[in-house]
Coordinates of C-alpha atoms in Angstrom, one line a residue:
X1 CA -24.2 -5.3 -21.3
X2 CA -21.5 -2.8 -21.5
X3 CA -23.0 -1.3 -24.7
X4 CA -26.1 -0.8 -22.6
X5 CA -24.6 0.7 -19.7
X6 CA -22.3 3.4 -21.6
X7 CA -25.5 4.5 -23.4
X8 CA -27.2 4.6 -19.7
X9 CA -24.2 6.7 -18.4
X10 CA -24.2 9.2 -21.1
X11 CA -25.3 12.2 -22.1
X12 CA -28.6 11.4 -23.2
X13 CA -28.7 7.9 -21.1
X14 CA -28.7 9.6 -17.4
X15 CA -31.6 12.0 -18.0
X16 CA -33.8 8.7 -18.0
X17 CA -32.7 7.6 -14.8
X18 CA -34.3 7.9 -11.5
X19 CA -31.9 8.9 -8.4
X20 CA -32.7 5.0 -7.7
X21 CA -30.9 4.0 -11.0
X22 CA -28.4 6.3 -10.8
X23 CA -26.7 5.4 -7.9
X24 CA -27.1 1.4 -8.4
X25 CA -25.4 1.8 -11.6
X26 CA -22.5 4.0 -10.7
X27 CA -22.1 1.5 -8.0
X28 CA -22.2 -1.5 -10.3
X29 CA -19.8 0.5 -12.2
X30 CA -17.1 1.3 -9.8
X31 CA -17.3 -1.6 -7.7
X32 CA -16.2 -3.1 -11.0
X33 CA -13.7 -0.5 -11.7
X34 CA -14.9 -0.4 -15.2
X35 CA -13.3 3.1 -15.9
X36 CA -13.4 2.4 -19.9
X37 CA -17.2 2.8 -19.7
X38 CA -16.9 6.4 -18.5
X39 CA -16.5 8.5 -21.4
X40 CA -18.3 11.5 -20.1
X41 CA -16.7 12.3 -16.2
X42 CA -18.5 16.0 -16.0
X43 CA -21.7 14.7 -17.2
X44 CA -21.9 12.1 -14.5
X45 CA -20.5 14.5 -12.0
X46 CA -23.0 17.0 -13.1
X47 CA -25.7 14.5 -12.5
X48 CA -25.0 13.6 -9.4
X49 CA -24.9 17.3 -8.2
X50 CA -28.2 17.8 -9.9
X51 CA -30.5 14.7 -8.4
X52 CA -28.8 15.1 -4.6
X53 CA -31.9 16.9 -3.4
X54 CA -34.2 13.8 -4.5
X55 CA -31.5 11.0 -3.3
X56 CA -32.5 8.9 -0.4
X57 CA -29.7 8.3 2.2
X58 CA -28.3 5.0 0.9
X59 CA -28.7 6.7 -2.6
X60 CA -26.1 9.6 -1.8
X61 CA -23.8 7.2 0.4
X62 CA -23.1 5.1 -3.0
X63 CA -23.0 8.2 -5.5
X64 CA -20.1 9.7 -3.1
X65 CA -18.6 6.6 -2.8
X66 CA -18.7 5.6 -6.4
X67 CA -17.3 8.9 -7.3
X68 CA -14.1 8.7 -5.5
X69 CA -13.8 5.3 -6.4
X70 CA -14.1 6.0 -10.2
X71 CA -11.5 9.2 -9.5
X72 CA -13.9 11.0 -10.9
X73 CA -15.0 13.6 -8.0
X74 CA -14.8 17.0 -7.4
X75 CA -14.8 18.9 -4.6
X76 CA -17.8 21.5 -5.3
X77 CA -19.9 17.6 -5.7
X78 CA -19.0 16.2 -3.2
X79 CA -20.0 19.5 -0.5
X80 CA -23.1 18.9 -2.3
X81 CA -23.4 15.3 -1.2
X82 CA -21.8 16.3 1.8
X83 CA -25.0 19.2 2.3
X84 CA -27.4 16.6 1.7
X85 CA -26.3 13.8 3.6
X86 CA -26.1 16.3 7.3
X87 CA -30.1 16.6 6.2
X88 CA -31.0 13.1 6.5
X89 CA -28.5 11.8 8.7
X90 CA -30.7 10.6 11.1
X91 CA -31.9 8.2 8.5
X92 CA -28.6 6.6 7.5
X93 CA -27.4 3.4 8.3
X94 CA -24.7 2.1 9.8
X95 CA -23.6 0.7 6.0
X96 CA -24.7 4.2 4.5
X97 CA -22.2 6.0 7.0
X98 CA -19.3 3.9 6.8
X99 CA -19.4 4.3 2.7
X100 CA -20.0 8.0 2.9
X101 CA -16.8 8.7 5.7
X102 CA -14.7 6.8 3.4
X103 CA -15.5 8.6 0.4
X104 CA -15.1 12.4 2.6
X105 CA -11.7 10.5 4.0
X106 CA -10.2 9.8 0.5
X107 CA -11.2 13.3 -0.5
X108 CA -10.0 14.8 2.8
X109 CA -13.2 16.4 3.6
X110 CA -12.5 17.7 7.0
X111 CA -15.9 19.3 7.4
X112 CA -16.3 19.8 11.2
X113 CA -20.2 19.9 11.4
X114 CA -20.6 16.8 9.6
X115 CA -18.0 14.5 11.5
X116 CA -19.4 15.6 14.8
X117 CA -22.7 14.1 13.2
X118 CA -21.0 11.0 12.6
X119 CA -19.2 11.0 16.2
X120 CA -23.1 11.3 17.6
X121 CA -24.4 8.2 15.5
X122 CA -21.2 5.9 16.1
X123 CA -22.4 6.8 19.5
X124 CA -25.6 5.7 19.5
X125 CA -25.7 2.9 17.5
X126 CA -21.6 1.4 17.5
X127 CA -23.5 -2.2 18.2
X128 CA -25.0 -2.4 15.0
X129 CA -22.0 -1.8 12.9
X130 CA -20.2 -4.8 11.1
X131 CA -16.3 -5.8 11.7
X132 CA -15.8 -4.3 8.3
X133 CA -17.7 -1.7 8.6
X134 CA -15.8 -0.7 11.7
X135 CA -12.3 -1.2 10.2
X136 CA -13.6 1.0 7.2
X137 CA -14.6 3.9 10.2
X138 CA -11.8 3.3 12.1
X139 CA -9.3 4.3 8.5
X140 CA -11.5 7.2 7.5
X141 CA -11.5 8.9 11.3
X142 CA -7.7 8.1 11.1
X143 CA -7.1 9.8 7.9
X144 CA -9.0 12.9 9.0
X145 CA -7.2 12.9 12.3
X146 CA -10.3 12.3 14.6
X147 CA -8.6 10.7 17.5
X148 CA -11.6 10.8 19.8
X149 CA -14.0 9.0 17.2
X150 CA -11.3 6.3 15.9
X151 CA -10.7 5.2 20.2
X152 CA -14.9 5.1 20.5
X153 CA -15.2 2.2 17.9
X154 CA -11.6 0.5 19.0
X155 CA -12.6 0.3 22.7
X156 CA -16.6 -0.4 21.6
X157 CA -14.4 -2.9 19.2
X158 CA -12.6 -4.7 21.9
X159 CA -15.6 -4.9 24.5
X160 CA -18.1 -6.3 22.0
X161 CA -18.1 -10.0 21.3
X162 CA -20.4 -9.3 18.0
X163 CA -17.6 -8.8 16.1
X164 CA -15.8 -11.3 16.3
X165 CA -12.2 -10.3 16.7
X166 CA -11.6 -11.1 12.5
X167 CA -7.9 -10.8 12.2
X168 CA -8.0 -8.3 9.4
X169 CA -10.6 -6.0 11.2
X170 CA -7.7 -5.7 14.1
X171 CA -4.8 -5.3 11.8
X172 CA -7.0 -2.3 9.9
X173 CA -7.3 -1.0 13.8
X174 CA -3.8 -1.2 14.5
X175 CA -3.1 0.8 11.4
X176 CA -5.7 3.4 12.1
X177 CA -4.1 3.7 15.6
X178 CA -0.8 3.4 14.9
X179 CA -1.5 6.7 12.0
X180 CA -3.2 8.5 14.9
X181 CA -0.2 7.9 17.1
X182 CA -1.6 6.1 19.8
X183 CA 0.7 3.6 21.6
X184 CA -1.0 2.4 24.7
X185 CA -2.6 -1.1 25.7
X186 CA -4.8 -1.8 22.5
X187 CA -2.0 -2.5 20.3
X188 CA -0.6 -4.8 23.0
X189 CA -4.1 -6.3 22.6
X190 CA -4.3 -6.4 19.3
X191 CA -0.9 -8.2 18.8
X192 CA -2.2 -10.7 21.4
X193 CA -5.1 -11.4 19.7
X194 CA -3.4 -11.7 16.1
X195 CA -0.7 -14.4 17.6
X196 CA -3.4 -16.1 19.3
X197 CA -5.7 -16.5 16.1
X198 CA -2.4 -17.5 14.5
X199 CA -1.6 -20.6 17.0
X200 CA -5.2 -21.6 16.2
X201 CA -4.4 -21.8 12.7
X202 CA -1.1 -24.1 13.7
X203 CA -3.3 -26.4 15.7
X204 CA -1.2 -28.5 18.2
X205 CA 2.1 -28.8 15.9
X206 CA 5.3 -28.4 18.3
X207 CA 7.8 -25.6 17.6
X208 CA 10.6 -28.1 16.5
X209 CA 7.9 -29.8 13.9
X210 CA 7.7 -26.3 11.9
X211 CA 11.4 -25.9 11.6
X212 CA 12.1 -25.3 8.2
X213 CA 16.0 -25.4 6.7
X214 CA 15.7 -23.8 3.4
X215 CA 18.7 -25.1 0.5
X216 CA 20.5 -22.1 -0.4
X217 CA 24.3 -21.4 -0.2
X218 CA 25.6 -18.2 1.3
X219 CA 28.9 -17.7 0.1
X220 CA 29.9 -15.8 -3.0
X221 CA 28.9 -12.6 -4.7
X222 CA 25.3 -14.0 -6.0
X223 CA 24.1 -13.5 -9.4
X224 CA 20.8 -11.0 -9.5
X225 CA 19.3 -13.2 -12.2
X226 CA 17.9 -16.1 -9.1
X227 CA 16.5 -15.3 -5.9
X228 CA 18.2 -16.4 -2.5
X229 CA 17.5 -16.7 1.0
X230 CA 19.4 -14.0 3.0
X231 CA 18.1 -15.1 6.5
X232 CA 16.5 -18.4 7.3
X233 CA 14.7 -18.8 11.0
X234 CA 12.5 -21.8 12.3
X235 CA 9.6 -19.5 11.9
X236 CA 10.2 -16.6 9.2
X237 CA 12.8 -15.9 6.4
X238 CA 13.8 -13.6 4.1
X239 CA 14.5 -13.8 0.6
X240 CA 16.1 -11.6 -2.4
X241 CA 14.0 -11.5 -5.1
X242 CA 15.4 -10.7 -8.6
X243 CA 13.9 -7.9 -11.0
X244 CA 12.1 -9.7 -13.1
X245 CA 10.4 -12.2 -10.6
X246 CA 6.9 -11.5 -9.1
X247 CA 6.2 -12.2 -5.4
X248 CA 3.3 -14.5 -5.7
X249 CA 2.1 -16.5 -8.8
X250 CA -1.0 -15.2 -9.1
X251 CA -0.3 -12.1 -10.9
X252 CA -2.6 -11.9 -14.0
X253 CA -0.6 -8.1 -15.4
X254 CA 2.5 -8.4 -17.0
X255 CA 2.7 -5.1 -18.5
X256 CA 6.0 -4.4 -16.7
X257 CA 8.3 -7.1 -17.6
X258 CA 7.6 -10.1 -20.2
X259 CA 8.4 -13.5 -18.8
X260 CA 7.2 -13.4 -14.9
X261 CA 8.2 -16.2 -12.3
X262 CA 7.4 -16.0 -8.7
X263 CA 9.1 -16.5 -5.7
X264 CA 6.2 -18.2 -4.0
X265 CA 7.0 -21.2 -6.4
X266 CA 10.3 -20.5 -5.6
X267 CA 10.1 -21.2 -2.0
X268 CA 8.2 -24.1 -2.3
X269 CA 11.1 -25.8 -4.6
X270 CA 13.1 -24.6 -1.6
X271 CA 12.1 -27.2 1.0
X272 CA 11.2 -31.5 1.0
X273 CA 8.1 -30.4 2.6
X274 CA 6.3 -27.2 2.2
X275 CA 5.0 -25.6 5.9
X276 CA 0.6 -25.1 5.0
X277 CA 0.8 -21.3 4.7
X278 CA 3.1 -21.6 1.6
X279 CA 0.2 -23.4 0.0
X280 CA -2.2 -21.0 1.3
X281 CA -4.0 -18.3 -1.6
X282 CA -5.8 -16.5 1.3
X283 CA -2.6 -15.6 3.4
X284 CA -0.5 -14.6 0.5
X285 CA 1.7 -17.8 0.4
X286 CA 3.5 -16.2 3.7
X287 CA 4.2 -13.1 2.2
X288 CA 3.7 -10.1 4.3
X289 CA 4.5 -7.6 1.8
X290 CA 4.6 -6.7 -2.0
X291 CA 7.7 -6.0 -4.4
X292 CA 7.0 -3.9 -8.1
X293 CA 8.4 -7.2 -10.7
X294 CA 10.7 -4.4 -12.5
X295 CA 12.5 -3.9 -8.4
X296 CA 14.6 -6.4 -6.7
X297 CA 15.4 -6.6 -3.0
X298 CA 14.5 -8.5 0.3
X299 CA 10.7 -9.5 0.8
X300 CA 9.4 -11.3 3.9
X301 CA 7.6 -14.7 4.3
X302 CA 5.9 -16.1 7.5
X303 CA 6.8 -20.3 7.7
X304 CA 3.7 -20.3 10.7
X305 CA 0.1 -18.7 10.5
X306 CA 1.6 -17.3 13.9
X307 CA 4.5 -15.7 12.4
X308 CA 2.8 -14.1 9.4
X309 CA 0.4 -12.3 12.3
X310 CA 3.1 -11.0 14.3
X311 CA 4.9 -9.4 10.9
X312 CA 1.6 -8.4 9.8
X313 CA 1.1 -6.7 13.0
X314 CA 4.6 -4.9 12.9
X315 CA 4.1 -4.0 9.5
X316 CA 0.6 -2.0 10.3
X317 CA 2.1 -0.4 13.4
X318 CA 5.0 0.8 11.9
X319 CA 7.7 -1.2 13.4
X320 CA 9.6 -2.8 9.8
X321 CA 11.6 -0.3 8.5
X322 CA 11.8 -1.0 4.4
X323 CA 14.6 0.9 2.8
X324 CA 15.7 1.1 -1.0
X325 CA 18.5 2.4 -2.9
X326 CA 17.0 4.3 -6.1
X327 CA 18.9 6.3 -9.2
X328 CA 16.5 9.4 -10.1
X329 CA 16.5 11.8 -12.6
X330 CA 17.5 15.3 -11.5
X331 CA 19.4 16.6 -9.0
X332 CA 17.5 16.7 -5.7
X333 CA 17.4 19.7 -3.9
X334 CA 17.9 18.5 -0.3
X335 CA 21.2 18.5 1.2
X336 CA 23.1 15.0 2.3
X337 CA 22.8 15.8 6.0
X338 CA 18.5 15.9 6.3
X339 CA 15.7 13.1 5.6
X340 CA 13.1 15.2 3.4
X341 CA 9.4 13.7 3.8
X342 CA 7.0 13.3 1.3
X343 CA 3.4 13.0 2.0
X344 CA 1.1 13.0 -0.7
X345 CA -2.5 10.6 -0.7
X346 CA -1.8 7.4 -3.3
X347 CA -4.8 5.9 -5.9
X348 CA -4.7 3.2 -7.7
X349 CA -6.6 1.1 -10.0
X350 CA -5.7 -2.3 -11.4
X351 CA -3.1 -2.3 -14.2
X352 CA -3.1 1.6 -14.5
X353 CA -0.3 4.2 -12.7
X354 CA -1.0 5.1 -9.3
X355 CA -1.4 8.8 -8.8
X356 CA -1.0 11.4 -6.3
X357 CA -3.8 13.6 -4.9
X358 CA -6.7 11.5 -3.5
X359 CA -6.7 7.9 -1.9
X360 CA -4.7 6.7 0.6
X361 CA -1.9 8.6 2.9
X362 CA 0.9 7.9 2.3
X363 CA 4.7 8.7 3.4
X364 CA 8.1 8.6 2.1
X365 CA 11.2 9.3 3.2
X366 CA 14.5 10.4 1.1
X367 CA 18.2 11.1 1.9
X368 CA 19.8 12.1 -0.6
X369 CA 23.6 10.2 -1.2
X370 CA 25.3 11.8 -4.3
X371 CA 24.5 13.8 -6.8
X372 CA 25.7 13.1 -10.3
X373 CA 26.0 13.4 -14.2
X374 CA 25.9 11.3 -17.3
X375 CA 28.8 12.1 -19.1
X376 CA 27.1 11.3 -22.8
X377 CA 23.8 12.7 -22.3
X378 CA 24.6 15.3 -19.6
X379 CA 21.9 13.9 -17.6
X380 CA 21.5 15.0 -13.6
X381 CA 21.0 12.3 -11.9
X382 CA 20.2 11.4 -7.7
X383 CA 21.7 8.7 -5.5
X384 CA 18.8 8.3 -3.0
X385 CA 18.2 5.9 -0.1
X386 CA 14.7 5.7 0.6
X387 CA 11.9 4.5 3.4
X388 CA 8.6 3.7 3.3
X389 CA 6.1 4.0 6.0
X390 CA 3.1 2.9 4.6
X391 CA 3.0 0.4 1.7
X392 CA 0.8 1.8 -1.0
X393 CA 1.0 0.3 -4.8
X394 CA 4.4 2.1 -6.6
X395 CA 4.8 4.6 -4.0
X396 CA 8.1 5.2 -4.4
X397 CA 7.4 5.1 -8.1
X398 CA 4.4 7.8 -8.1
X399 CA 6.0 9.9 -5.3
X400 CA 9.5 10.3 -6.5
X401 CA 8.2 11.2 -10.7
X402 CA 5.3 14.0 -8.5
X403 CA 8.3 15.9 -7.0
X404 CA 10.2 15.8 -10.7
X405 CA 12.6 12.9 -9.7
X406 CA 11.4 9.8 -11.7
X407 CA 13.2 6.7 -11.2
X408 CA 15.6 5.8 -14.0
X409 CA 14.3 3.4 -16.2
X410 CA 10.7 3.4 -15.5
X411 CA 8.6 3.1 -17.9
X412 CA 5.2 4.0 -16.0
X413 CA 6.1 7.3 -14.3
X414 CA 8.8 9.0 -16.7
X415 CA 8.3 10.2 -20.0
X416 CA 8.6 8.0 -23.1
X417 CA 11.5 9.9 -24.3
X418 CA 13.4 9.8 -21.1
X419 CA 12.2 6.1 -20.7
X420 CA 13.9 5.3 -24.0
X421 CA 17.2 7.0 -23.4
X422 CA 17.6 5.0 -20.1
X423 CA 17.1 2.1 -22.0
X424 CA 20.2 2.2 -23.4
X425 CA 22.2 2.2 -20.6
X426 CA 20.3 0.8 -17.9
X427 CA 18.5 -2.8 -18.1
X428 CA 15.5 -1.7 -15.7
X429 CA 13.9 -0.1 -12.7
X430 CA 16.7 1.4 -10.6
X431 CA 14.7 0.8 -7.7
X432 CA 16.5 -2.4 -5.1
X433 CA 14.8 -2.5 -1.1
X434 CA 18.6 -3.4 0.7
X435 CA 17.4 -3.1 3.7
X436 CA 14.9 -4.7 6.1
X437 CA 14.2 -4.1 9.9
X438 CA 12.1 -6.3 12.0
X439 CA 12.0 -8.6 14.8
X440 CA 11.7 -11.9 15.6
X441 CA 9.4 -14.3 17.5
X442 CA 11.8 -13.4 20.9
X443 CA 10.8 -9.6 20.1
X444 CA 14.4 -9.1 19.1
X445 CA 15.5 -6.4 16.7
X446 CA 17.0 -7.9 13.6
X447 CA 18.5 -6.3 10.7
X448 CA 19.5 -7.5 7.4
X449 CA 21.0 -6.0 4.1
X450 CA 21.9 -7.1 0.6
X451 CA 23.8 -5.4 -1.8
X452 CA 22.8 -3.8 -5.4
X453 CA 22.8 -6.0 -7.6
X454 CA 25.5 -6.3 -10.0
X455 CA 23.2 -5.1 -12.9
X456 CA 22.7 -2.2 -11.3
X457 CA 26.2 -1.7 -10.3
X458 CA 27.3 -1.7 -14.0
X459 CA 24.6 0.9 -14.8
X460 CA 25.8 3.1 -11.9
X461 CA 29.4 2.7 -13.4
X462 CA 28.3 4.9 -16.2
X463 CA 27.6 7.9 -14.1
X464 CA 29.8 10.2 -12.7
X465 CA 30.1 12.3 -9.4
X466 CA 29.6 15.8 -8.7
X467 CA 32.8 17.3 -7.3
X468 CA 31.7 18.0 -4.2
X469 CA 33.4 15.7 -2.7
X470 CA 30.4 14.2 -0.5
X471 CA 29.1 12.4 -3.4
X472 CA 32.0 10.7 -5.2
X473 CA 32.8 9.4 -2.0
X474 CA 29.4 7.8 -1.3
X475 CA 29.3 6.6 -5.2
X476 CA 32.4 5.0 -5.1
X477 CA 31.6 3.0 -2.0
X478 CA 28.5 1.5 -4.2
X479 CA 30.6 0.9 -7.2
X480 CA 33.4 -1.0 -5.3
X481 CA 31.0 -2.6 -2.5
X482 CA 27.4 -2.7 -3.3
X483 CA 26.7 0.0 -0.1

């Protein structure tokens, strides 16, 4: 089959194919994200350019989508899709429109004439669009910064009972709005609806029947080899996972790290009596958020289907503040006293390096904490605390390597050479999250921190401080205390 359909997508393959043909197998293609097949990107590009004029309007929706999906648009294309789809828009459906807005979205396509066409159908026909499809709308008018067209389908949203209410529909809303900077009632909504779908998923169990105690002993200067628990509460906790571990133990890539175990299991080892959602595939275990395997740090797990709704709905509206500690190469060029942001759109397909320049938005935050040398090599090297506002797949990773500041001892975003070299004084990823924000189920701020790990520690004892007297100062504090 894959014989077939690289001959199909070549060269000599797509002359054969009608418009028809085209676009169901560049679908097929990238909802499969079989990038191996495509050996020829300009050909296919060139061909989708060439049959636009003869595409019906579900026919361009899924070449423009495929294309972005595949990574394999280009802007002068696309304004050809973009050309073809204002002609027929009155023929699109509410499927066709959502595909093609997220496809302009991910390429930024701010075209003014074209959104105002989609602001006149969403309009007109908002009841016939799908939860999904009105999450998917909802992202691409966020990205674009349509404000007015983003609070049409949120209020149509909320006032319809066709679409149910699905709890990841409204956490997709929340993020759209929460991007747009809108903080009125309908995140207060929102929230209220996300706890209330979670006490459904509790049933008629009593607070004191899901207290949890967790076996784990606080005392000490722990080992970074084994996770721990750094905060345990009847509904939520918080746990320090080691480099090496993976967060759930489903993960089917390994290419990171050889031997993989998962915290998941972990927690489940934990306890006499494991609460439902830590059984559960479909809600992450009670995880609400990821960790790289080569990184260690604190990750978050729900104990209640309640809990994991109200974290998930802090997470999307911006109100857990994730910070890491991260040794880069170079020295950074910001000064100690200001935050420098970095916002560049994140893609990423399975088992491959993200990269900047289309996708997702994303945003990182750096402060720069000492600036320093490696006395052997004469490396420069960056102390950096760092926060994450959105949550895309090696963010930290692909931002920090675009600005010329990979992390030390990463294999995926620095080059082989440099990768090698680190090696040899490093044992991994200099990347630790020691710091979380978040609150409770009282909606009371709580903060916890844990220290670099004494792996790390060593490493950073092999590096020395600029003398500028701001640095050695802050190096020395994470030599002798971990912060």
């Amino acid at each position: 089959m894959c014989e077939a359909v690289s001959f199909c997508i070549s060269d000599d393959g797509l002359h054969e194919l009608t418009s028809r043909s085209f676009s169901n197998l560049l679908w097929a293609v990238a909802h499969m994200q079989m990038t191996d097949l495509i050996s020829t990107p300009e050909v296919i590009v060139a061909t989708a350019s060439r049959i636009s004029p003869v595409c019906k309007p579900q026919e361009v929706a899924n070449i423009a989508w495929a294309l972005v999906k595949l990574n394999i648009s280009t802007k002068p294309t696309m304004q050809v899709l973009e050309a073809q789809a204002q002609r027929m828009f009155n023929d699109f459906n509410p499927q066709n429109v959502t595909n093609f807005c997220w496809a302009l979205a991910a390429e930024h396509l701010s075209n003014p004439g074209v959104w105002e066409q989609v602001r006149e159908f969403v309009s007109r026909r908002i009841s016939e669009f799908k939860a999904q499809e009105a999450a998917n709308l909802c992202w691409s008018f966020a990205v674009v910064k349509r404000k007015i067209e983003c609070l049409v389908v949120v209020d149509a949203y909320w006032l319809s009972a066709d679409f149910g209410h699905h709890p990841s529909t409204i956490l997709s809303l929340t993020w759209a709005l929460h991007y747009l900077q809108v903080t009125d009632p309908r995140l207060d909504m929102a929230k209220s609806i996300l706890l209330s779908h979670g006490r459904h998923l509790d049933g008629e169990a009593k607070k004191q029947d899901a207290i949890i105690s967790l076996i784990h002993d606080g005392s000490g200067d722990r080992t970074s080899l084994e996770p721990h628990v750094s905060l345990d509460l009847w509904d939520r906790v918080a746990v320090c996972k080691p480099a090496g571990w993976e967060v759930e133990e489903k993960r089917k890539d390994y290419n990171d790290v050889g031997h993989v175990r998962s915290l998941s299991v972990f927690l489940r080892c934990s306890v006499s009596k494991s609460p439902p959602i830590w059984l559960d595939d479909d809600f992450h275990y009670g995880f609400i958020h990821r960790l790289d395997v080569p990184g260690s740090g604190l990750v978050l797990a729900a104990k209640t289907y309640q809990a994991f709704y109200d974290l998930q709905f802090q997470l999307q509206s911006g109100q857990i503040c994730r910070e890491y500690l991260a040794l880069c190469h170079g020295w950074a060029p910001w000064t100690p006293e200001t935050e420098t942001h970095l916002e560049y759109s994140i893609s990423s397909q399975l088992g491959a390096p993200s990269y900047v320049g289309k996708g997702k938005p994303s945003r990182t935050s750096l402060f720069l904490l000492a600036r320093c040398i490696k006395p052997d090599t004469g490396d420069a090297l960056s102390l950096m605390r760092v926060r994450i506002w959105t949550g895309r797949t090696h963010q930290i990773r692909a931002h920090s390597a675009h600005v010329g500041h990979p992390i030390v001892c990463d294999g995926k975003y620095s080059s082989a050479a440099t990768f090698q070299r680190d090696c040899t004084w490093c044992p991994r990823n200099f990347l630790h999250r020691h710091r979380l924000v978040f609150f409770n189920s009282a909606g009371e701020p709580l903060e916890i921190t844990e220290r670099l790990p004494l792996d790390l520690r060593d490493a950073l004892s092999q590096v020395q401080a600029c003398a500028d007297g701001w640095s050695n100062e802050s190096l020395d504090s994470f030599l002798r205390n971990g912060t």
